[in-house]
Short mmCIF file of C-alpha atoms and ligand atoms in Angstrom, two decimals:
data_model
loop_
_atom_site.label_atom_id
_atom_site.label_comp_id
_atom_site.label_asym_id
_atom_site.label_seq_id
_atom_site.Cartn_x
_atom_site.Cartn_y
_atom_site.Cartn_z
CA MET A 215 -21.82 34.02 11.42
CA LYS A 216 -24.06 32.11 8.95
CA PRO A 217 -25.04 28.96 8.80
CA SER A 218 -22.58 28.81 5.22
CA THR A 219 -20.06 30.43 6.77
CA LEU A 220 -19.96 28.06 10.20
CA ALA A 221 -19.78 25.10 7.74
CA ILE A 222 -16.67 25.78 6.97
CA THR A 223 -14.82 27.77 9.27
CA ALA A 224 -16.45 25.83 12.14
CA GLY A 225 -13.71 22.65 13.33
CA SER A 226 -10.94 23.96 11.10
CA THR A 227 -8.16 24.50 13.97
CA PRO A 228 -5.89 22.12 14.42
CA ALA A 229 -5.09 20.76 17.83
CA ARG A 230 -1.42 21.93 18.45
CA ALA A 231 -1.21 20.88 22.42
CA ALA A 232 0.05 17.64 22.68
CA LEU A 233 2.51 15.07 21.39
CA PRO A 234 0.52 12.33 19.65
CA VAL A 235 2.44 9.37 19.84
CA ALA A 236 0.49 7.95 16.36
CA GLY A 237 1.21 11.01 14.41
CA PRO A 238 -1.87 12.22 11.95
CA ILE A 239 -2.56 11.85 8.92
CA HIS A 240 -2.02 15.16 7.00
CA VAL A 241 -5.16 15.18 4.49
CA SER A 242 -4.80 18.53 3.52
CA ALA A 243 -3.41 19.57 0.42
CA VAL A 244 -3.27 23.05 0.82
CA SER A 245 -1.91 24.54 4.07
CA TYR A 246 -2.45 29.26 5.29
CA TYR A 247 0.10 30.81 7.18
CA ASP A 248 -1.49 34.12 9.51
CA ASP A 249 2.07 36.03 8.38
CA ALA A 250 2.32 36.78 4.90
CA ALA A 251 6.08 36.50 4.97
CA GLU A 252 5.60 32.56 5.89
CA LEU A 253 3.22 31.10 3.04
CA ASP A 254 5.66 33.49 0.61
CA ALA A 255 8.62 31.49 1.98
CA ALA A 256 6.83 28.24 2.34
CA LEU A 257 5.85 28.66 -1.39
CA ASP A 258 10.22 28.68 -1.50
CA GLY A 259 9.68 25.01 -0.30
CA GLY A 260 10.72 26.37 3.22
CA GLY A 261 7.36 25.00 5.04
CA TYR A 262 4.13 23.42 3.76
CA ALA A 263 1.68 25.50 1.53
CA TYR A 264 0.94 22.98 -1.66
CA GLY A 265 0.90 19.44 -1.40
CA ARG A 266 2.41 18.68 -4.85
CA ILE A 267 5.58 20.82 -3.38
CA ARG A 268 5.36 19.17 -0.20
CA ALA A 269 3.36 16.78 2.01
CA PRO A 270 4.56 16.42 5.80
CA ASN A 271 3.30 12.19 5.56
CA ALA A 272 5.62 11.75 2.57
CA GLU A 273 8.54 13.40 4.01
CA SER A 274 8.44 11.31 7.01
CA LEU A 275 8.52 7.93 5.28
CA GLU A 276 11.95 9.33 3.56
CA GLN A 277 13.36 9.93 6.59
CA ALA A 278 13.06 6.42 7.87
CA ILE A 279 13.56 5.03 4.73
CA ALA A 280 16.75 7.27 4.05
CA ALA A 281 17.99 5.97 7.74
CA LEU A 282 17.60 3.04 6.70
CA GLU A 283 19.36 3.20 3.22
CA GLY A 284 22.28 4.85 5.14
CA ALA A 285 20.78 7.42 2.21
CA GLU A 286 21.43 11.30 2.51
CA ALA A 287 18.32 11.75 0.73
CA CYS A 288 15.39 9.61 -0.21
CA VAL A 289 12.44 10.77 -2.76
CA SER A 290 9.13 9.27 -2.53
CA TYR A 291 6.03 8.28 -5.84
CA ALA A 292 2.67 7.39 -5.58
CA SER A 293 4.19 3.62 -7.25
CA GLY A 294 7.23 1.86 -8.08
CA MET A 295 6.90 2.05 -11.58
CA SER A 296 6.56 6.17 -10.96
CA ALA A 297 10.00 5.97 -8.75
CA LEU A 298 10.85 3.83 -11.91
CA ARG A 299 10.01 6.41 -14.33
CA ALA A 300 11.89 9.12 -12.06
CA LEU A 301 14.74 7.71 -11.81
CA TRP A 302 15.42 7.44 -14.94
CA ASP A 303 14.47 10.43 -16.15
CA SER A 304 16.86 11.83 -13.71
CA LEU A 305 20.00 10.70 -15.58
CA ALA A 306 18.62 12.38 -18.49
CA LEU A 307 20.35 9.32 -20.78
CA ARG A 308 20.55 10.58 -25.00
CA GLU A 309 20.71 9.36 -27.84
CA GLY A 310 23.31 6.64 -28.39
CA ASP A 311 24.27 6.02 -24.26
CA VAL A 312 24.04 2.61 -23.61
CA ALA A 313 21.43 1.34 -20.39
CA MET A 314 22.11 -1.81 -19.35
CA VAL A 315 19.21 -3.98 -17.22
CA PRO A 316 18.03 -6.79 -16.22
CA ALA A 317 17.11 -9.84 -18.79
CA ASP A 318 15.83 -12.07 -15.68
CA GLY A 319 13.93 -8.38 -14.00
CA TYR A 320 10.59 -7.50 -13.06
CA GLY A 321 8.44 -7.64 -16.13
CA ALA A 322 6.53 -4.33 -16.03
CA SER A 323 9.70 -2.37 -14.96
CA LEU A 324 11.45 -4.50 -18.49
CA SER A 325 8.08 -3.19 -20.72
CA LEU A 326 8.18 1.00 -18.86
CA LEU A 327 12.74 0.79 -19.39
CA LYS A 328 12.33 0.09 -23.43
CA ARG A 329 9.53 2.66 -24.31
CA LEU A 330 11.24 4.86 -22.57
CA ALA A 331 14.48 4.11 -24.03
CA SER A 332 13.14 3.96 -27.29
CA GLU A 333 11.27 7.45 -26.86
CA ARG A 334 15.19 8.62 -26.29
CA ARG A 335 16.55 6.41 -28.64
CA VAL A 336 18.76 4.76 -25.74
CA THR A 337 20.62 1.89 -26.52
CA LEU A 338 19.10 -0.93 -23.88
CA GLN A 339 20.90 -3.80 -23.41
CA LEU A 340 19.54 -7.15 -21.54
CA GLN A 341 21.29 -8.91 -19.32
CA ARG A 342 22.17 -11.62 -17.05
CA PHE A 343 24.46 -10.08 -14.49
CA THR A 344 24.55 -13.22 -12.53
CA ALA A 345 26.57 -14.90 -15.91
CA PRO A 346 29.58 -15.19 -15.71
CA GLU A 347 30.48 -12.80 -18.48
CA ALA A 348 28.38 -9.99 -17.01
CA LEU A 349 31.42 -7.92 -15.86
CA ALA A 350 33.27 -8.56 -19.82
CA ALA A 351 29.61 -7.34 -20.55
CA ILE A 352 29.79 -4.40 -19.26
CA ALA A 353 33.57 -3.64 -19.85
CA ALA A 354 32.14 -4.06 -23.68
CA ALA A 355 28.92 -2.10 -23.78
CA LYS A 356 30.34 1.61 -21.71
CA PRO A 357 26.88 1.98 -20.52
CA LYS A 358 25.97 4.90 -19.02
CA LEU A 359 23.45 3.06 -16.75
CA VAL A 360 23.35 -0.20 -15.10
CA PHE A 361 20.53 -0.90 -13.14
CA LEU A 362 20.37 -3.71 -10.86
CA GLU A 363 17.60 -5.93 -9.16
CA SER A 364 18.89 -6.78 -5.43
CA VAL A 365 17.49 -9.81 -6.62
CA THR A 366 15.68 -10.94 -9.82
CA ASN A 367 12.53 -12.33 -10.64
CA PRO A 368 11.30 -15.11 -10.73
CA LEU A 369 14.15 -17.19 -10.06
CA LEU A 370 15.53 -15.31 -7.22
CA SER A 371 19.34 -15.14 -9.13
CA VAL A 372 21.47 -12.82 -6.74
CA PRO A 373 23.82 -10.99 -8.67
CA ASP A 374 26.92 -9.36 -7.02
CA VAL A 375 26.43 -6.14 -6.72
CA THR A 376 29.77 -4.68 -5.26
CA ALA A 377 31.63 -6.21 -8.19
CA LEU A 378 29.37 -5.04 -10.89
CA ALA A 379 28.86 -1.34 -9.50
CA SER A 380 32.93 -1.57 -9.63
CA ALA A 381 33.07 -1.71 -13.19
CA ALA A 382 30.46 0.17 -13.95
CA HIS A 383 31.65 3.23 -12.08
CA HIS A 384 34.83 1.93 -14.04
CA LEU A 385 33.09 3.20 -16.82
CA GLY A 386 31.39 6.42 -15.13
CA ALA A 387 28.18 4.83 -15.88
CA ALA A 388 25.57 5.50 -12.77
CA VAL A 389 24.79 2.50 -10.84
CA ALA A 390 21.11 1.46 -9.59
CA VAL A 391 19.61 -1.13 -8.03
CA ASP A 392 16.29 -1.95 -8.01
CA ALA A 393 16.62 -4.33 -4.50
CA THR A 394 12.46 -4.45 -4.00
CA PHE A 395 12.76 -8.18 -2.84
CA SER A 396 15.40 -7.51 -0.34
CA SER A 397 13.80 -5.09 1.61
CA PRO A 398 15.66 -2.17 2.77
CA LEU A 399 16.87 -4.65 6.13
CA GLY A 400 17.95 -7.18 2.82
CA GLN A 401 20.75 -5.66 1.44
CA ARG A 402 21.68 -1.93 1.67
CA PRO A 403 22.59 -1.50 -2.09
CA LEU A 404 24.17 1.73 -1.57
CA SER A 405 27.17 0.34 0.69
CA LEU A 406 27.63 -2.26 -1.88
CA GLY A 407 28.53 1.10 -4.52
CA ALA A 408 25.44 1.60 -6.20
CA ASP A 409 24.98 5.04 -6.57
CA LEU A 410 20.71 5.16 -6.50
CA VAL A 411 18.65 2.50 -4.81
CA LEU A 412 14.60 2.03 -5.28
CA HIS A 413 11.87 0.03 -4.31
CA SER A 414 7.92 -0.68 -4.91
CA THR A 415 6.80 -0.19 -1.18
CA THR A 416 3.91 -1.67 -2.31
CA LYS A 417 5.84 -5.03 -1.04
CA TRP A 418 7.96 -5.62 1.90
CA ILE A 419 8.85 -2.49 3.03
CA ASN A 420 3.84 -1.53 3.71
CA GLY A 421 3.88 -4.78 4.54
CA HIS A 422 -0.22 -5.26 4.38
CA SER A 423 -0.90 -5.18 0.97
CA ASP A 424 -2.86 -1.98 2.03
CA ALA A 425 -0.99 0.64 -0.25
CA LEU A 426 1.29 1.67 -3.81
CA GLY A 427 4.40 3.61 -3.47
CA GLY A 428 7.89 3.91 -4.81
CA VAL A 429 11.39 5.54 -3.11
CA VAL A 430 14.45 6.08 -4.50
CA SER A 431 17.30 7.22 -2.02
CA GLY A 432 20.68 7.47 -2.58
CA ALA A 433 23.33 11.19 -2.39
CA LYS A 434 21.42 14.67 -2.18
CA THR A 435 23.06 15.87 -5.20
CA ARG A 436 20.90 13.05 -7.19
CA ILE A 437 17.78 12.95 -4.86
CA GLU A 438 17.17 16.53 -4.77
CA PRO A 439 16.35 17.46 -8.86
CA MET A 440 14.63 14.41 -8.41
CA ARG A 441 12.34 16.31 -6.10
CA ALA A 442 12.39 18.99 -7.83
CA ALA A 443 11.87 17.35 -11.27
CA ARG A 444 8.59 15.72 -8.65
CA ILE A 445 6.67 19.34 -7.93
CA LEU A 446 5.83 19.39 -11.55
CA THR A 447 5.83 15.73 -12.58
CA GLY A 448 2.98 16.09 -9.20
CA ASP A 449 3.94 11.55 -8.81
CA ILE A 450 4.27 12.79 -4.99
CA LEU A 451 3.01 10.05 -2.55
CA GLY A 452 -0.19 10.28 -1.22
CA PRO A 453 -0.45 10.96 2.24
CA PHE A 454 -2.84 7.97 3.75
CA GLU A 455 -0.79 5.47 1.39
CA ALA A 456 2.59 7.57 3.23
CA TYR A 457 1.25 6.61 6.25
CA LEU A 458 -0.29 3.84 6.54
CA THR A 459 3.26 2.80 4.80
CA LEU A 460 5.47 4.22 7.13
CA ARG A 461 3.34 1.86 9.57
CA GLY A 462 4.69 -1.05 8.08
CA VAL A 463 8.43 -0.23 8.53
CA ARG A 464 7.84 0.15 12.02
CA THR A 465 7.50 -3.39 12.16
CA LEU A 466 9.97 -4.16 9.30
CA PRO A 467 13.30 -5.10 10.78
CA LEU A 468 11.12 -7.81 12.76
CA ARG A 469 8.80 -8.85 10.21
CA MET A 470 11.53 -9.19 7.22
CA LYS A 471 13.55 -11.27 9.73
CA ALA A 472 11.04 -13.68 10.04
CA HIS A 473 9.63 -13.91 6.74
CA SER A 474 13.92 -15.60 6.13
CA GLU A 475 13.70 -17.66 8.88
CA HIS A 476 10.06 -18.74 8.11
CA ALA A 477 11.02 -19.46 4.06
CA LEU A 478 14.41 -20.58 5.03
CA ALA A 479 12.01 -23.06 7.36
CA LEU A 480 9.89 -23.93 4.59
CA ALA A 481 12.96 -24.64 1.96
CA LYS A 482 14.32 -27.11 4.24
CA ALA A 483 10.64 -28.79 4.68
CA LEU A 484 9.80 -28.81 0.49
CA GLU A 485 13.10 -29.81 -0.17
CA SER A 486 13.34 -32.51 2.26
CA SER A 487 9.13 -33.94 1.16
CA GLY A 488 11.17 -35.02 -2.44
CA LYS A 489 8.11 -33.19 -3.98
CA VAL A 490 9.58 -30.60 -5.42
CA ALA A 491 12.09 -30.04 -7.87
CA ASN A 492 14.76 -27.34 -9.44
CA LEU A 493 13.97 -25.43 -5.67
CA ARG A 494 15.15 -22.09 -5.15
CA TYR A 495 15.67 -20.02 -2.40
CA PRO A 496 19.11 -18.32 -1.25
CA GLY A 497 19.52 -19.14 1.99
CA LEU A 498 20.06 -23.51 0.87
CA PRO A 499 23.73 -24.27 -0.71
CA SER A 500 21.83 -25.85 -3.48
CA HIS A 501 21.33 -21.96 -4.70
CA PRO A 502 23.73 -20.87 -7.84
CA ASP A 503 24.36 -18.38 -6.03
CA HIS A 504 24.16 -18.92 -1.93
CA ALA A 505 27.62 -17.93 -2.15
CA VAL A 506 27.31 -14.29 -3.61
CA ALA A 507 23.72 -14.16 -1.33
CA ARG A 508 26.33 -14.35 1.76
CA ARG A 509 28.15 -11.33 0.68
CA VAL A 510 26.01 -9.11 -0.72
CA LEU A 511 22.84 -10.03 1.06
CA GLU A 512 22.22 -8.72 5.45
CA VAL A 513 21.70 -11.77 6.23
CA GLU A 514 23.04 -11.53 9.68
CA GLN A 515 20.39 -8.95 10.76
CA SER A 516 17.38 -10.38 8.07
CA GLY A 517 18.81 -13.88 6.65
CA PHE A 518 18.36 -14.62 2.71
CA GLY A 519 14.64 -13.22 2.46
CA GLY A 520 11.05 -14.34 2.25
CA LEU A 521 10.73 -15.64 -1.34
CA MET A 522 11.62 -18.77 -2.92
CA ALA A 523 10.27 -20.75 -5.92
CA PHE A 524 10.31 -24.16 -6.90
CA GLU A 525 8.89 -26.62 -9.57
CA LEU A 526 6.03 -28.56 -9.02
CA PRO A 527 7.27 -31.94 -9.72
CA LYS A 528 5.53 -32.48 -13.18
CA GLY A 529 3.09 -31.41 -15.53
CA GLY A 530 2.26 -28.25 -17.05
CA ARG A 531 -0.12 -25.08 -17.01
CA ALA A 532 -2.71 -27.24 -16.16
CA GLU A 533 -1.55 -28.80 -12.97
CA ALA A 534 0.00 -25.46 -11.91
CA PHE A 535 -4.10 -23.79 -12.35
CA ARG A 536 -4.72 -26.83 -9.63
CA PHE A 537 -1.94 -25.66 -7.13
CA LEU A 538 -3.44 -22.28 -7.06
CA GLU A 539 -6.70 -23.53 -6.92
CA ALA A 540 -5.97 -26.40 -3.96
CA VAL A 541 -3.84 -23.71 -2.00
CA LYS A 542 -6.37 -23.57 1.38
CA LEU A 543 -4.11 -21.39 3.71
CA ALA A 544 -1.79 -19.78 0.92
CA ARG A 545 -2.97 -17.25 -1.55
CA PRO A 546 -2.89 -17.47 -5.24
CA ALA A 547 -2.43 -13.54 -6.04
CA PRO A 548 0.41 -11.67 -7.94
CA SER A 549 2.24 -9.56 -5.53
CA LEU A 550 4.46 -10.52 -2.94
CA GLY A 551 5.92 -9.28 0.38
CA ASP A 552 2.52 -9.44 2.16
CA VAL A 553 1.81 -10.81 6.25
CA ALA A 554 0.20 -14.00 4.35
CA THR A 555 1.60 -16.45 2.03
CA LEU A 556 1.23 -15.28 -1.40
CA VAL A 557 1.99 -18.23 -4.27
CA MET A 558 2.31 -16.87 -7.91
CA HIS A 559 2.44 -18.79 -11.18
CA ALA A 560 4.94 -17.27 -12.72
CA ALA A 561 4.16 -17.78 -16.86
CA SER A 562 1.11 -16.78 -16.50
CA ALA A 563 1.92 -13.74 -14.28
CA SER A 564 5.04 -11.58 -13.69
CA ALA A 565 6.64 -13.53 -16.94
CA ARG A 566 2.99 -13.14 -18.32
CA ARG A 567 4.26 -10.79 -21.36
CA MET A 568 7.18 -13.36 -22.26
CA THR A 569 6.86 -14.91 -25.58
CA PRO A 570 7.59 -19.20 -24.42
CA GLU A 571 11.06 -18.95 -26.34
CA GLU A 572 11.52 -16.28 -23.85
CA ARG A 573 10.31 -17.95 -20.69
CA GLU A 574 12.03 -20.70 -22.29
CA ARG A 575 16.05 -18.92 -21.93
CA ALA A 576 15.04 -17.47 -18.48
CA GLY A 577 14.29 -20.40 -17.22
CA ILE A 578 10.90 -20.05 -16.66
CA SER A 579 8.78 -22.98 -17.32
CA GLU A 580 5.23 -23.53 -17.15
CA ARG A 581 5.81 -25.48 -13.25
CA LEU A 582 7.59 -22.62 -11.71
CA ILE A 583 5.80 -21.96 -8.59
CA ARG A 584 7.08 -18.34 -6.52
CA VAL A 585 6.52 -18.58 -2.81
CA SER A 586 6.36 -14.83 -0.89
CA VAL A 587 6.39 -16.74 2.91
CA GLY A 588 3.97 -14.88 5.27
CA LEU A 589 4.19 -14.86 9.18
CA GLU A 590 1.95 -17.82 9.54
CA ASP A 591 3.35 -21.39 10.92
CA PRO A 592 5.71 -22.33 8.68
CA MET A 593 4.86 -26.12 8.75
CA GLU A 594 1.63 -25.15 8.37
CA ILE A 595 2.34 -23.34 5.28
CA ALA A 596 4.68 -26.60 4.11
CA ALA A 597 1.71 -28.92 4.79
CA ASP A 598 -1.02 -26.69 3.08
CA LEU A 599 1.95 -26.24 -0.54
CA LEU A 600 2.88 -30.42 -0.19
CA GLN A 601 -0.95 -30.83 0.09
CA ALA A 602 -1.86 -28.73 -2.94
CA ILE A 603 1.23 -30.44 -5.23
CA ASP A 604 -0.48 -33.98 -3.95
CA SER A 605 -3.95 -32.35 -5.74
CA SER A 606 -2.06 -30.43 -8.85
CA LEU A 607 -0.80 -34.23 -9.30
CA ARG A 608 -4.84 -35.54 -9.32
C1 PLP B 732 6.51 -4.50 -7.63
C2 PLP B 732 7.59 -3.69 -8.50
C3 PLP B 732 8.10 -3.39 -9.31
C4 PLP B 732 6.26 -2.42 -9.19
O1 PLP B 732 6.35 -1.21 -8.58
P1 PLP B 732 4.34 -0.70 -7.93
O2 PLP B 732 4.63 -0.07 -6.55
O3 PLP B 732 3.79 -2.42 -7.92
O4 PLP B 732 4.14 0.26 -8.78
C5 PLP B 732 9.08 -2.53 -9.56
N1 PLP B 732 9.77 -3.56 -9.85
C6 PLP B 732 9.70 -4.44 -8.37
C7 PLP B 732 11.00 -5.76 -8.18
C8 PLP B 732 8.83 -5.09 -8.54
O5 PLP B 732 8.29 -6.26 -7.64
#
């Protein structure tokens, strides 16, 4: 063979001899078969032929997530936002339909949903689902979709998914839960009555901030049409991202347990320091939704989660920015779910696109700091945050 042929064919036969403990990353976007009938079947989804149709690493991750969610099926996407868009599209809401979404949820989700709703002339009704009037509001709105977040951002309110899903189903609405803040270990929304559960895998599931991704799980009748649509929209999760995310899944149960333990220890240390105001952690009896959290979160299995929020004792944005610059162990990063502790100034990050009045109404002050508690020693993190609070006030 000529070098030009050798360069293409040599070393291209995959090794098939043994079963590797660490599975391969299937980077090939294209596969071929010696048997033409097999290729023909693969193109119908019976095998791997083209990476936009089926991909082994994405499927391995989907199997793992479906198993953890107790779901019949799971479908993965290039990001949490693309997963949300696909979920919305799958519901085929029509002009005049009402979709109820969290007023106090993830800002980017709200921006996307506003845009999708206006394209389809669907009425978006913003609702604080932890408010006492939430059930009555559902009954009055007669929605086609109730979209919840397991734990809201950044104030960590915990809606009663069981009661809300039951009220929504009574009216024939679909119920979807973004459980990103809880991870599949911290809440099992399908067993609480939800039809669909979504995660940005970028956060706890990946756990190491090295891949974007999103997943949606539920019954086959809901997920398989989404998988079919994904062949055309092309926003399947890439092989490297799927591999890294599945690697994260392997330690997810242990990590969530530890993140929750560390968060509880940190919350108690901050509360007893007397240096923070309005500490919000669902695991503390002082949290307004503590009793609901005990019912709807998998507390026995993985505690109350790794997120908390608090206010600096005084000052405004300048003090908050000084706090961000003064932390030495924690990192001032606008994300969550990492093995490292991440701190965020909510008003300038996740709530950045809200007007000051909207933030005020949502209870997001300029002094509010959200903490994603990492796996460092929790007392060393407490000392770090407390010294940063002191420097912010100087
Ligand atoms: C991050 C996040 C998303 C969006 O996910 P990406 O992976 O960044 O696209 C959606 N919902 C919640 C609650 C999130 O925290």
